[in-house]
mmCIF file of C-alpha atoms and ligand atoms in Angstrom:
data_model
loop_
_atom_site.group_PDB
_atom_site.id
_atom_site.type_symbol
_atom_site.label_atom_id
_atom_site.label_comp_id
_atom_site.label_asym_id
_atom_site.label_seq_id
_atom_site.Cartn_x
_atom_site.Cartn_y
_atom_site.Cartn_z
ATOM 1 C CA MET A 4 138.877 -71.263 -23.650
ATOM 2 C CA ASN A 5 134.993 -70.196 -22.729
ATOM 3 C CA ILE A 6 134.315 -73.664 -20.795
ATOM 4 C CA LEU A 7 130.789 -74.446 -19.589
ATOM 5 C CA LEU A 8 130.239 -75.633 -16.317
ATOM 6 C CA THR A 9 126.816 -77.570 -15.464
ATOM 7 C CA GLY A 10 126.448 -77.089 -11.452
ATOM 8 C CA GLY A 11 129.441 -75.205 -11.275
ATOM 9 C CA LEU A 12 128.593 -73.306 -7.638
ATOM 10 C CA GLY A 13 128.566 -77.144 -6.843
ATOM 11 C CA TYR A 14 131.172 -78.929 -4.209
ATOM 12 C CA ILE A 15 133.662 -79.842 -7.045
ATOM 13 C CA GLY A 16 132.385 -77.484 -9.636
ATOM 14 C CA SER A 17 133.948 -74.589 -7.315
ATOM 15 C CA HIS A 18 137.331 -75.993 -7.020
ATOM 16 C CA VAL A 19 137.251 -76.292 -11.093
ATOM 17 C CA THR A 20 136.017 -73.097 -11.039
ATOM 18 C CA VAL A 21 139.188 -72.410 -9.085
ATOM 19 C CA VAL A 22 141.422 -73.701 -11.593
ATOM 20 C CA LEU A 23 139.478 -73.172 -14.753
ATOM 21 C CA ALA A 24 139.893 -69.895 -14.118
ATOM 22 C CA GLU A 25 143.384 -69.225 -12.800
ATOM 23 C CA ALA A 26 144.719 -71.426 -16.274
ATOM 24 C CA GLY A 27 143.716 -68.951 -18.186
ATOM 25 C CA HIS A 28 140.166 -70.100 -19.322
ATOM 26 C CA HIS A 29 136.744 -68.310 -19.517
ATOM 27 C CA VAL A 30 134.059 -70.018 -16.964
ATOM 28 C CA ILE A 31 130.607 -69.154 -17.197
ATOM 29 C CA ILE A 32 128.842 -71.496 -14.819
ATOM 30 C CA LEU A 33 124.660 -72.814 -15.694
ATOM 31 C CA ASP A 34 123.428 -73.745 -11.999
ATOM 32 C CA ASN A 35 119.782 -74.124 -10.617
ATOM 33 C CA LEU A 36 121.208 -73.236 -6.767
ATOM 34 C CA HIS A 37 119.280 -77.147 -5.718
ATOM 35 C CA ASN A 38 121.949 -77.800 -4.006
ATOM 36 C CA CYS A 39 124.598 -74.685 -3.298
ATOM 37 C CA LYS A 40 123.962 -71.331 -2.261
ATOM 38 C CA ILE A 41 124.865 -68.649 -4.692
ATOM 39 C CA GLU A 42 127.127 -66.556 -1.866
ATOM 40 C CA VAL A 43 129.549 -69.206 -3.334
ATOM 41 C CA LEU A 44 129.820 -66.862 -6.467
ATOM 42 C CA ASP A 45 131.421 -63.918 -4.347
ATOM 43 C CA ARG A 46 133.766 -66.778 -2.551
ATOM 44 C CA LEU A 47 134.813 -67.225 -6.386
ATOM 45 C CA ALA A 48 135.256 -63.748 -6.540
ATOM 46 C CA LYS A 49 137.342 -63.204 -3.593
ATOM 47 C CA ILE A 50 139.742 -66.357 -4.422
ATOM 48 C CA LEU A 51 140.140 -65.554 -8.108
ATOM 49 C CA GLY A 52 139.796 -61.334 -7.840
ATOM 50 C CA ASN A 53 136.602 -61.371 -10.102
ATOM 51 C CA SER A 54 133.366 -63.393 -10.048
ATOM 52 C CA PRO A 55 132.581 -65.771 -13.070
ATOM 53 C CA ALA A 56 130.434 -65.550 -15.207
ATOM 54 C CA PHE A 57 127.263 -67.327 -13.917
ATOM 55 C CA ILE A 58 123.459 -68.384 -15.423
ATOM 56 C CA GLN A 59 121.057 -69.513 -12.965
ATOM 57 C CA GLY A 60 119.090 -72.248 -14.760
ATOM 58 C CA ASP A 61 118.665 -76.298 -15.305
ATOM 59 C CA VAL A 62 120.352 -78.073 -17.787
ATOM 60 C CA ARG A 63 117.135 -80.004 -18.795
ATOM 61 C CA ASN A 64 115.781 -76.670 -20.030
ATOM 62 C CA GLN A 65 117.367 -77.087 -23.587
ATOM 63 C CA LEU A 66 116.724 -73.418 -25.091
ATOM 64 C CA LEU A 67 118.510 -71.943 -22.732
ATOM 65 C CA VAL A 68 121.242 -73.930 -22.746
ATOM 66 C CA GLU A 69 121.258 -73.535 -26.333
ATOM 67 C CA SER A 70 121.803 -69.947 -25.990
ATOM 68 C CA VAL A 71 124.222 -70.166 -23.579
ATOM 69 C CA LEU A 72 125.787 -72.306 -25.431
ATOM 70 C CA LYS A 73 125.770 -70.025 -28.662
ATOM 71 C CA ASP A 74 126.331 -66.493 -27.074
ATOM 72 C CA GLN A 75 128.688 -67.244 -24.449
ATOM 73 C CA LYS A 76 130.545 -68.907 -27.977
ATOM 74 C CA ILE A 77 131.340 -72.220 -25.534
ATOM 75 C CA ASP A 78 134.230 -74.442 -26.518
ATOM 76 C CA ALA A 79 134.060 -77.447 -24.244
ATOM 77 C CA VAL A 80 131.414 -78.734 -21.154
ATOM 78 C CA MET A 81 131.985 -79.677 -17.718
ATOM 79 C CA HIS A 82 128.992 -81.601 -16.518
ATOM 80 C CA PHE A 83 128.765 -81.320 -12.995
ATOM 81 C CA ALA A 84 125.328 -80.917 -12.264
ATOM 82 C CA GLY A 85 123.499 -83.969 -10.774
ATOM 83 C CA LEU A 86 121.932 -85.011 -8.031
ATOM 84 C CA LYS A 87 124.165 -86.986 -5.829
ATOM 85 C CA ALA A 88 122.674 -88.939 -2.095
ATOM 86 C CA VAL A 89 122.810 -92.632 -3.052
ATOM 87 C CA GLY A 90 120.052 -92.887 -0.200
ATOM 88 C CA GLU A 91 117.225 -90.433 -1.560
ATOM 89 C CA SER A 92 118.520 -92.141 -4.736
ATOM 90 C CA VAL A 93 116.510 -95.243 -2.892
ATOM 91 C CA GLN A 94 113.533 -93.477 -1.991
ATOM 92 C CA LYS A 95 113.395 -91.173 -4.923
ATOM 93 C CA PRO A 96 114.736 -92.866 -8.385
ATOM 94 C CA LEU A 97 112.283 -91.340 -10.654
ATOM 95 C CA MET A 98 113.756 -88.013 -9.875
ATOM 96 C CA TYR A 99 117.071 -89.270 -10.284
ATOM 97 C CA TYR A 100 116.750 -90.819 -13.461
ATOM 98 C CA GLU A 101 115.036 -87.597 -14.420
ATOM 99 C CA ASN A 102 117.415 -84.949 -13.297
ATOM 100 C CA ASN A 103 120.449 -87.366 -14.018
ATOM 101 C CA VAL A 104 120.152 -88.987 -17.213
ATOM 102 C CA GLY A 105 116.838 -86.645 -18.582
ATOM 103 C CA GLY A 106 119.012 -83.303 -17.483
ATOM 104 C CA THR A 107 122.500 -84.537 -19.533
ATOM 105 C CA ILE A 108 119.972 -85.828 -22.453
ATOM 106 C CA SER A 109 118.463 -82.206 -22.899
ATOM 107 C CA LEU A 110 122.092 -80.711 -22.145
ATOM 108 C CA LEU A 111 123.333 -83.279 -25.338
ATOM 109 C CA GLN A 112 120.593 -82.440 -27.668
ATOM 110 C CA ALA A 113 121.736 -78.843 -26.796
ATOM 111 C CA MET A 114 125.200 -79.589 -27.594
ATOM 112 C CA LYS A 115 124.871 -81.756 -30.712
ATOM 113 C CA SER A 116 122.153 -79.028 -32.429
ATOM 114 C CA CYS A 117 125.149 -75.787 -31.538
ATOM 115 C CA GLN A 118 127.556 -78.523 -32.586
ATOM 116 C CA VAL A 119 129.819 -78.252 -29.365
ATOM 117 C CA LYS A 120 131.242 -81.202 -29.262
ATOM 118 C CA LYS A 121 133.568 -81.658 -26.511
ATOM 119 C CA ILE A 122 131.960 -82.710 -22.882
ATOM 120 C CA VAL A 123 133.818 -83.618 -18.939
ATOM 121 C CA PHE A 124 131.463 -85.960 -17.580
ATOM 122 C CA SER A 125 131.514 -86.285 -13.554
ATOM 123 C CA SER A 126 131.379 -89.985 -13.056
ATOM 124 C CA SER A 127 131.485 -91.832 -9.904
ATOM 125 C CA ALA A 128 133.062 -94.715 -8.451
ATOM 126 C CA THR A 129 130.155 -96.046 -7.565
ATOM 127 C CA VAL A 130 129.562 -97.782 -11.412
ATOM 128 C CA TYR A 131 131.704 -100.497 -10.150
ATOM 129 C CA GLY A 132 129.432 -101.791 -7.294
ATOM 130 C CA ILE A 133 131.332 -104.886 -5.180
ATOM 131 C CA PRO A 134 134.727 -105.015 -5.630
ATOM 132 C CA GLN A 135 136.187 -108.034 -7.393
ATOM 133 C CA TYR A 136 139.710 -107.115 -7.117
ATOM 134 C CA LEU A 137 141.790 -104.142 -5.767
ATOM 135 C CA PRO A 138 142.551 -101.914 -6.508
ATOM 136 C CA LEU A 139 139.554 -100.783 -9.247
ATOM 137 C CA ASP A 140 140.393 -100.146 -12.379
ATOM 138 C CA GLU A 141 139.084 -98.996 -15.791
ATOM 139 C CA LYS A 142 138.574 -102.637 -16.945
ATOM 140 C CA HIS A 143 136.705 -103.913 -13.636
ATOM 141 C CA PRO A 144 133.084 -104.702 -14.585
ATOM 142 C CA THR A 145 130.611 -102.817 -13.544
ATOM 143 C CA ASN A 146 127.321 -103.569 -11.488
ATOM 144 C CA PRO A 147 126.521 -100.550 -9.303
ATOM 145 C CA GLU A 148 123.750 -100.787 -6.523
ATOM 146 C CA SER A 149 122.044 -97.795 -6.413
ATOM 147 C CA PRO A 150 119.574 -95.972 -8.664
ATOM 148 C CA TYR A 151 122.158 -93.062 -7.945
ATOM 149 C CA GLY A 152 125.393 -95.335 -9.320
ATOM 150 C CA GLN A 153 123.132 -96.424 -12.077
ATOM 151 C CA THR A 154 122.153 -92.938 -13.585
ATOM 152 C CA LYS A 155 125.797 -92.462 -13.811
ATOM 153 C CA LEU A 156 126.517 -95.976 -15.687
ATOM 154 C CA GLN A 157 123.327 -95.039 -17.718
ATOM 155 C CA ILE A 158 124.898 -91.872 -18.690
ATOM 156 C CA GLU A 159 128.136 -93.088 -19.483
ATOM 157 C CA ALA A 160 126.111 -95.481 -21.897
ATOM 158 C CA ILE A 161 124.726 -93.100 -23.674
ATOM 159 C CA LEU A 162 128.132 -90.851 -23.872
ATOM 160 C CA GLN A 163 129.837 -94.139 -25.335
ATOM 161 C CA ASP A 164 127.055 -94.514 -27.648
ATOM 162 C CA LEU A 165 127.502 -90.941 -29.129
ATOM 163 C CA ALA A 166 131.100 -90.737 -29.772
ATOM 164 C CA ARG A 167 130.521 -94.126 -31.558
ATOM 165 C CA SER A 168 128.199 -92.025 -34.042
ATOM 166 C CA ASP A 169 130.004 -89.236 -34.277
ATOM 167 C CA GLN A 170 133.474 -89.541 -34.388
ATOM 168 C CA SER A 171 134.153 -85.543 -33.965
ATOM 169 C CA TRP A 172 132.627 -86.049 -29.987
ATOM 170 C CA LYS A 173 135.447 -85.561 -27.417
ATOM 171 C CA ILE A 174 133.636 -86.932 -24.600
ATOM 172 C CA ILE A 175 135.041 -88.101 -21.010
ATOM 173 C CA ALA A 176 134.302 -89.803 -18.028
ATOM 174 C CA LEU A 177 135.656 -89.351 -14.735
ATOM 175 C CA ARG A 178 134.995 -91.760 -12.109
ATOM 176 C CA TYR A 179 135.560 -90.171 -9.100
ATOM 177 C CA PHE A 180 136.762 -91.542 -5.515
ATOM 178 C CA ASN A 181 136.196 -90.088 -2.987
ATOM 179 C CA PRO A 182 136.461 -86.594 -3.197
ATOM 180 C CA VAL A 183 137.168 -84.119 -0.090
ATOM 181 C CA GLY A 184 139.008 -81.587 2.111
ATOM 182 C CA ALA A 185 138.678 -77.699 0.418
ATOM 183 C CA HIS A 186 139.838 -74.795 -0.895
ATOM 184 C CA GLU A 187 143.290 -73.835 0.802
ATOM 185 C CA SER A 188 142.197 -70.147 1.195
ATOM 186 C CA GLY A 189 138.993 -71.440 3.269
ATOM 187 C CA LEU A 190 136.851 -69.708 1.439
ATOM 188 C CA ILE A 191 134.726 -72.695 -0.448
ATOM 189 C CA GLY A 192 134.388 -75.707 1.022
ATOM 190 C CA GLU A 193 131.631 -78.794 1.003
ATOM 191 C CA GLU A 194 128.306 -77.695 2.653
ATOM 192 C CA PRO A 195 126.644 -80.386 3.357
ATOM 193 C CA ASN A 196 122.498 -80.111 3.961
ATOM 194 C CA GLY A 197 121.463 -81.523 7.514
ATOM 195 C CA ILE A 198 123.191 -83.882 8.417
ATOM 196 C CA PRO A 199 125.816 -85.359 6.476
ATOM 197 C CA ASN A 200 125.924 -89.132 4.760
ATOM 198 C CA ASN A 201 130.211 -88.526 3.855
ATOM 199 C CA LEU A 202 132.935 -89.075 6.937
ATOM 200 C CA MET A 203 133.851 -86.158 6.448
ATOM 201 C CA PRO A 204 131.990 -83.506 6.700
ATOM 202 C CA TYR A 205 130.397 -85.699 9.698
ATOM 203 C CA ILE A 206 134.303 -85.706 11.397
ATOM 204 C CA SER A 207 134.175 -82.226 10.570
ATOM 205 C CA GLN A 208 131.421 -81.230 12.471
ATOM 206 C CA VAL A 209 132.040 -83.813 15.630
ATOM 207 C CA ALA A 210 135.496 -81.744 15.870
ATOM 208 C CA SER A 211 133.784 -78.215 15.406
ATOM 209 C CA GLY A 212 131.104 -79.170 18.222
ATOM 210 C CA LEU A 213 127.996 -79.362 15.902
ATOM 211 C CA LEU A 214 127.677 -83.170 16.508
ATOM 212 C CA PRO A 215 128.090 -85.127 19.446
ATOM 213 C CA LYS A 216 129.833 -88.090 18.046
ATOM 214 C CA LEU A 217 130.917 -90.082 15.127
ATOM 215 C CA LYS A 218 128.841 -93.467 14.856
ATOM 216 C CA ILE A 219 131.689 -96.264 13.161
ATOM 217 C CA PHE A 220 129.878 -98.062 10.771
ATOM 218 C CA GLY A 221 131.325 -101.354 11.972
ATOM 219 C CA ASN A 222 134.892 -102.602 12.557
ATOM 220 C CA ASP A 223 134.841 -106.302 11.592
ATOM 221 C CA TYR A 224 135.372 -105.938 8.091
ATOM 222 C CA GLU A 225 138.314 -107.744 6.813
ATOM 223 C CA THR A 226 140.419 -104.367 6.428
ATOM 224 C CA PRO A 227 143.665 -103.897 8.765
ATOM 225 C CA ASP A 228 141.750 -102.063 11.711
ATOM 226 C CA GLY A 229 138.426 -103.420 10.860
ATOM 227 C CA THR A 230 136.497 -100.159 9.923
ATOM 228 C CA GLY A 231 136.423 -99.643 6.127
ATOM 229 C CA VAL A 232 138.403 -98.259 3.474
ATOM 230 C CA ARG A 233 138.387 -95.893 0.732
ATOM 231 C CA ASP A 234 140.428 -93.621 -1.772
ATOM 232 C CA TYR A 235 139.909 -90.414 -0.245
ATOM 233 C CA ILE A 236 141.217 -87.915 -2.850
ATOM 234 C CA HIS A 237 141.599 -83.940 -2.726
ATOM 235 C CA VAL A 238 138.998 -82.000 -4.238
ATOM 236 C CA MET A 239 142.500 -79.669 -5.362
ATOM 237 C CA ASP A 240 143.842 -82.669 -6.830
ATOM 238 C CA LEU A 241 140.377 -84.262 -8.560
ATOM 239 C CA ALA A 242 139.673 -80.374 -10.008
ATOM 240 C CA GLU A 243 143.481 -80.483 -11.921
ATOM 241 C CA GLY A 244 142.386 -83.377 -13.178
ATOM 242 C CA HIS A 245 139.535 -81.355 -15.184
ATOM 243 C CA VAL A 246 142.263 -79.848 -16.489
ATOM 244 C CA CYS A 247 144.404 -82.293 -17.844
ATOM 245 C CA ALA A 248 141.228 -83.992 -19.244
ATOM 246 C CA LEU A 249 140.393 -81.412 -21.284
ATOM 247 C CA ASN A 250 144.166 -81.514 -22.775
ATOM 248 C CA TYR A 251 144.035 -84.650 -23.491
ATOM 249 C CA LEU A 252 140.208 -83.932 -25.397
ATOM 250 C CA TYR A 253 142.133 -81.630 -27.703
ATOM 251 C CA ASN A 254 144.770 -83.628 -27.711
ATOM 252 C CA ASN A 255 143.969 -87.545 -28.058
ATOM 253 C CA GLU A 256 141.925 -88.784 -31.286
ATOM 254 C CA SER A 257 139.603 -90.929 -29.200
ATOM 255 C CA GLU A 258 135.958 -90.193 -28.987
ATOM 256 C CA PHE A 259 134.935 -91.950 -25.116
ATOM 257 C CA SER A 260 137.436 -92.134 -22.102
ATOM 258 C CA ILE A 261 136.836 -93.337 -18.953
ATOM 259 C CA MET A 262 139.766 -92.676 -16.155
ATOM 260 C CA ASN A 263 139.326 -93.185 -12.787
ATOM 261 C CA LEU A 264 140.476 -90.401 -9.930
ATOM 262 C CA GLY A 265 141.797 -91.669 -7.200
ATOM 263 C CA THR A 266 144.672 -91.381 -5.459
ATOM 264 C CA GLY A 267 145.708 -95.499 -5.557
ATOM 265 C CA ALA A 268 145.639 -95.619 -1.666
ATOM 266 C CA GLY A 269 143.091 -96.743 1.076
ATOM 267 C CA TYR A 270 142.655 -94.980 4.380
ATOM 268 C CA SER A 271 140.317 -96.442 6.814
ATOM 269 C CA VAL A 272 137.836 -94.708 8.675
ATOM 270 C CA LEU A 273 140.280 -94.452 12.475
ATOM 271 C CA GLU A 274 143.160 -93.568 10.719
ATOM 272 C CA LEU A 275 140.945 -90.333 9.521
ATOM 273 C CA VAL A 276 139.568 -89.639 12.472
ATOM 274 C CA LYS A 277 142.947 -89.988 14.654
ATOM 275 C CA LEU A 278 144.493 -87.770 11.223
ATOM 276 C CA TYR A 279 141.793 -85.099 12.008
ATOM 277 C CA GLN A 280 142.267 -85.379 15.880
ATOM 278 C CA LYS A 281 145.703 -84.227 15.679
ATOM 279 C CA VAL A 282 145.091 -81.239 13.045
ATOM 280 C CA SER A 283 142.176 -79.785 14.619
ATOM 281 C CA SER A 284 142.991 -80.847 18.073
ATOM 282 C CA ARG A 285 139.782 -81.403 18.880
ATOM 283 C CA LYS A 286 138.768 -84.601 20.133
ATOM 284 C CA ILE A 287 136.926 -86.704 18.000
ATOM 285 C CA THR A 288 134.592 -88.515 19.832
ATOM 286 C CA TYR A 289 133.105 -91.869 18.463
ATOM 287 C CA GLU A 290 131.366 -94.788 19.047
ATOM 288 C CA ILE A 291 131.488 -98.396 17.038
ATOM 289 C CA ALA A 292 127.912 -99.045 15.369
ATOM 290 C CA ALA A 293 126.509 -101.671 12.991
ATOM 291 C CA LYS A 294 127.477 -101.993 9.466
ATOM 292 C CA ARG A 295 125.514 -99.245 7.350
ATOM 293 C CA ALA A 296 123.363 -101.149 4.807
ATOM 294 C CA GLY A 297 125.038 -101.237 1.021
ATOM 295 C CA ASP A 298 128.790 -100.642 2.578
ATOM 296 C CA ILE A 299 131.885 -102.826 0.917
ATOM 297 C CA ALA A 300 135.137 -103.197 3.344
ATOM 298 C CA ALA A 301 137.452 -101.516 0.975
ATOM 299 C CA CYS A 302 137.329 -99.101 -2.231
ATOM 300 C CA TYR A 303 140.600 -97.901 -3.578
ATOM 301 C CA ALA A 304 141.563 -96.785 -6.889
ATOM 302 C CA ASN A 305 144.520 -97.905 -10.076
ATOM 303 C CA ALA A 306 144.407 -94.754 -11.082
ATOM 304 C CA ASP A 307 147.763 -95.367 -13.984
ATOM 305 C CA LYS A 308 145.595 -94.910 -16.733
ATOM 306 C CA ALA A 309 144.826 -90.974 -15.420
ATOM 307 C CA ALA A 310 148.573 -90.338 -15.294
ATOM 308 C CA VAL A 311 149.928 -92.512 -18.348
ATOM 309 C CA HIS A 312 147.084 -91.214 -20.596
ATOM 310 C CA MET A 313 146.658 -87.462 -19.218
ATOM 311 C CA VAL A 314 149.596 -87.119 -17.078
ATOM 312 C CA TRP A 315 147.818 -86.601 -13.929
ATOM 313 C CA LYS A 316 148.337 -87.408 -10.585
ATOM 314 C CA ALA A 317 146.653 -86.324 -7.051
ATOM 315 C CA LYS A 318 149.693 -85.091 -4.907
ATOM 316 C CA ARG A 319 148.225 -83.907 -1.913
ATOM 317 C CA SER A 320 148.468 -86.236 1.483
ATOM 318 C CA LEU A 321 145.589 -87.296 3.951
ATOM 319 C CA GLU A 322 146.776 -85.134 6.275
ATOM 320 C CA LYS A 323 146.402 -82.383 3.681
ATOM 321 C CA MET A 324 142.535 -83.083 3.058
ATOM 322 C CA CYS A 325 142.232 -82.704 6.945
ATOM 323 C CA GLU A 326 143.834 -79.914 7.159
ATOM 324 C CA ASP A 327 141.940 -77.662 4.390
ATOM 325 C CA SER A 328 138.485 -79.652 5.286
ATOM 326 C CA TRP A 329 138.648 -78.805 9.107
ATOM 327 C CA ARG A 330 140.411 -75.031 8.118
ATOM 328 C CA TRP A 331 137.011 -74.444 5.654
ATOM 329 C CA GLN A 332 135.139 -76.032 9.214
ATOM 330 C CA SER A 333 136.032 -73.862 11.490
ATOM 331 C CA ARG A 334 136.192 -70.409 9.041
ATOM 332 C CA GLY A 335 134.903 -67.499 11.165
HETATM 333 P P1 LIG B 28 127.483 -81.276 -5.423
HETATM 334 O O1 LIG B 28 125.902 -80.629 -4.860
HETATM 335 O O2 LIG B 28 127.535 -80.001 -4.854
HETATM 336 O O3 LIG B 28 126.902 -80.020 -7.324
HETATM 337 C C1 LIG B 28 126.229 -80.331 -8.222
HETATM 338 C C2 LIG B 28 125.947 -78.927 -8.572
HETATM 339 O O4 LIG B 28 124.882 -79.194 -9.489
HETATM 340 C C3 LIG B 28 124.590 -78.244 -7.354
HETATM 341 O O5 LIG B 28 125.430 -77.102 -7.396
HETATM 342 C C4 LIG B 28 123.247 -77.947 -7.431
HETATM 343 O O6 LIG B 28 122.665 -77.087 -7.355
HETATM 344 C C5 LIG B 28 123.549 -78.425 -9.509
HETATM 345 N N1 LIG B 28 122.435 -78.716 -10.552
HETATM 346 C C6 LIG B 28 121.930 -80.246 -9.615
HETATM 347 N N2 LIG B 28 120.831 -80.583 -10.304
HETATM 348 C C7 LIG B 28 121.097 -79.934 -11.950
HETATM 349 C C8 LIG B 28 119.949 -79.240 -13.096
HETATM 350 N N3 LIG B 28 119.139 -80.475 -13.591
HETATM 351 N N4 LIG B 28 120.548 -78.264 -13.179
HETATM 352 C C9 LIG B 28 121.585 -77.250 -13.323
HETATM 353 N N5 LIG B 28 122.204 -77.112 -11.421
HETATM 354 C C10 LIG B 28 122.008 -78.605 -11.429
HETATM 355 O O7 LIG B 28 127.846 -82.355 -5.865
HETATM 356 P P2 LIG B 28 129.110 -82.474 -6.446
HETATM 357 O O8 LIG B 28 130.079 -83.105 -4.594
HETATM 358 O O9 LIG B 28 130.079 -81.135 -6.275
HETATM 359 O O10 LIG B 28 128.973 -83.379 -7.348
HETATM 360 C C11 LIG B 28 129.336 -83.166 -8.451
HETATM 361 C C12 LIG B 28 129.429 -84.327 -9.657
HETATM 362 O O11 LIG B 28 130.278 -85.017 -9.783
HETATM 363 C C13 LIG B 28 127.470 -84.745 -9.536
HETATM 364 O O12 LIG B 28 126.754 -85.191 -10.653
HETATM 365 C C14 LIG B 28 128.222 -86.124 -8.851
HETATM 366 O O13 LIG B 28 127.280 -86.966 -9.154
HETATM 367 C C15 LIG B 28 129.554 -86.111 -8.881
HETATM 368 N N6 LIG B 28 130.253 -86.923 -8.069
HETATM 369 C C16 LIG B 28 130.501 -86.331 -6.226
HETATM 370 C C17 LIG B 28 131.239 -86.920 -5.672
HETATM 371 C C18 LIG B 28 131.374 -86.513 -4.636
HETATM 372 O O14 LIG B 28 131.463 -87.188 -3.747
HETATM 373 N N7 LIG B 28 131.181 -85.278 -4.317
HETATM 374 C C19 LIG B 28 131.495 -88.225 -6.120
HETATM 375 C C20 LIG B 28 131.427 -89.185 -7.362
HETATM 376 C C21 LIG B 28 130.610 -88.481 -8.488
HETATM 377 C C1 LIG B 29 129.796 -92.394 -0.363
HETATM 378 C C2 LIG B 29 128.469 -92.744 -1.610
HETATM 379 C C3 LIG B 29 129.563 -93.180 -2.749
HETATM 380 C C4 LIG B 29 129.444 -92.055 -3.256
HETATM 381 C C5 LIG B 29 131.150 -91.571 -2.441
HETATM 382 C C6 LIG B 29 131.782 -90.336 -3.074
HETATM 383 C C7 LIG B 29 126.930 -94.476 -0.063
HETATM 384 C C8 LIG B 29 126.408 -95.362 0.066
HETATM 385 N N1 LIG B 29 128.124 -93.973 -1.344
HETATM 386 O O1 LIG B 29 130.544 -93.688 -0.605
HETATM 387 O O2 LIG B 29 127.857 -93.693 -4.339
HETATM 388 O O3 LIG B 29 130.461 -92.292 -4.615
HETATM 389 O O4 LIG B 29 130.450 -91.310 -0.968
HETATM 390 O O5 LIG B 29 132.475 -89.755 -1.676
HETATM 391 O O6 LIG B 29 126.392 -93.333 0.478
HETATM 392 N N2 LIG B 29 131.484 -93.824 7.519
HETATM 393 C C9 LIG B 29 131.075 -93.970 8.985
HETATM 394 N N3 LIG B 29 130.248 -92.809 9.736
HETATM 395 C C10 LIG B 29 129.737 -92.026 9.229
HETATM 396 C C11 LIG B 29 129.899 -92.499 7.606
HETATM 397 C C12 LIG B 29 131.010 -92.956 6.950
HETATM 398 O O7 LIG B 29 131.727 -95.042 9.940
HETATM 399 O O8 LIG B 29 129.065 -91.669 9.616
HETATM 400 C C13 LIG B 29 132.226 -95.165 6.908
HETATM 401 C C14 LIG B 29 131.574 -95.764 5.793
HETATM 402 O O9 LIG B 29 131.068 -97.111 6.424
HETATM 403 C C15 LIG B 29 132.661 -95.994 4.875
HETATM 404 C C16 LIG B 29 133.504 -94.212 5.228
HETATM 405 O O10 LIG B 29 132.864 -94.408 6.385
HETATM 406 O O11 LIG B 29 133.692 -97.251 5.229
HETATM 407 C C17 LIG B 29 133.298 -93.751 4.035
HETATM 408 O O12 LIG B 29 131.850 -93.533 3.728
HETATM 409 P P1 LIG B 29 131.502 -92.513 2.651
HETATM 410 O O13 LIG B 29 132.464 -90.886 3.206
HETATM 411 O O14 LIG B 29 129.793 -92.566 3.066
HETATM 412 O O15 LIG B 29 131.830 -92.695 1.140
HETATM 413 P P2 LIG B 29 131.399 -94.050 0.855
HETATM 414 O O16 LIG B 29 130.640 -94.490 1.168
HETATM 415 O O17 LIG B 29 132.580 -94.438 -0.127
#
């Protein structure tokens, strides 16, 4: 099939490109290069043996997207393009609504006019807000705490309304938990701009000596060791979930579905630090610091729905996530 990946040169999209291409699909990437480097294309070519098709452009350019959909005879779209920094979304909410919500509306208009009606959307577990119970299943109430999270929830609502209005749409929103790790070639991975906000890239940079020490945000949470617990999922497991989602779109009656993509297991900050030290043989210096505003004690998925309906399950261990992250971080 011909699959358009918006934001396909980014962290998750580049890994999905590999898995889709290896499953025999033809991948076409549309990215405006806002948060990625063009070199990713060469690295993808090294992994795959040839370069995926790439168009530099913005999802908000409806005419461009329409021409790509028609020229490339696109069968389905995977929509990764978006801004994702929680803190920045608090500072610049309009930029987030404009790019994420506005960009999605523009993409959907283009798809509608070209009669391309299958889409997999990158949502986030951040839509749940503070957990009322754990593990989080898809029926858990939603209450995102940031403008970023709001954009994800609003897009889900738009997709649901669209599916209700016309049953020929097939739509799936995947709520990712905490994607980490890298492709095991070490050729592609997460490349945060500046000082990382997220734990795994921060630890990686401490291990490699780029940053002096990790600040652990709080050690008196109600968790087994007092530090925050999250559902880390290997980005290649997540990527494989997208192939399952595509199969689901083609083989299921449902117009609109929401699926969690997580492992179902929670690990603490300290557990991750210890494991990373072991796989990298580097010391991760850390200090206990104040809690980060807006952080929650624990967050992990109930991933049963994806297991039952999409026949998908995360397979890779936390140790593998650390190993692959370290291989990517310590590349030459
Ligand atoms: P990323 O920033 O690495 O990739 C997003 C890509 O989209 C970038 O390459 C960027 O240049 C591109 N882009 C942004 N706006 C665009 C636009 N208007 N037109 C065209 N291209 C545009 O992020 P990622 O980690 O790969 O995340 C992909 C998606 O998954 C995002 O929608 C994100 O919100 C969502 N998500 C990510 C995480 C995570 O932890 N990484 C968790 C939950 C959900
Ligand atoms: C963050 C985002 C969330 C996004 C998710 C995806 C915020 C507030 N939330 O969630 O929207 O969906 O990433 O990956 O940014 N920690 C430290 N020191 C650090 C960094 C993190 O102790 O330098 C701790 C945090 O307190 C938390 C855990 O590590 O307990 C994980 O943090 P992080 O990787 O930022 O992910 P989330 O907060 O779950």
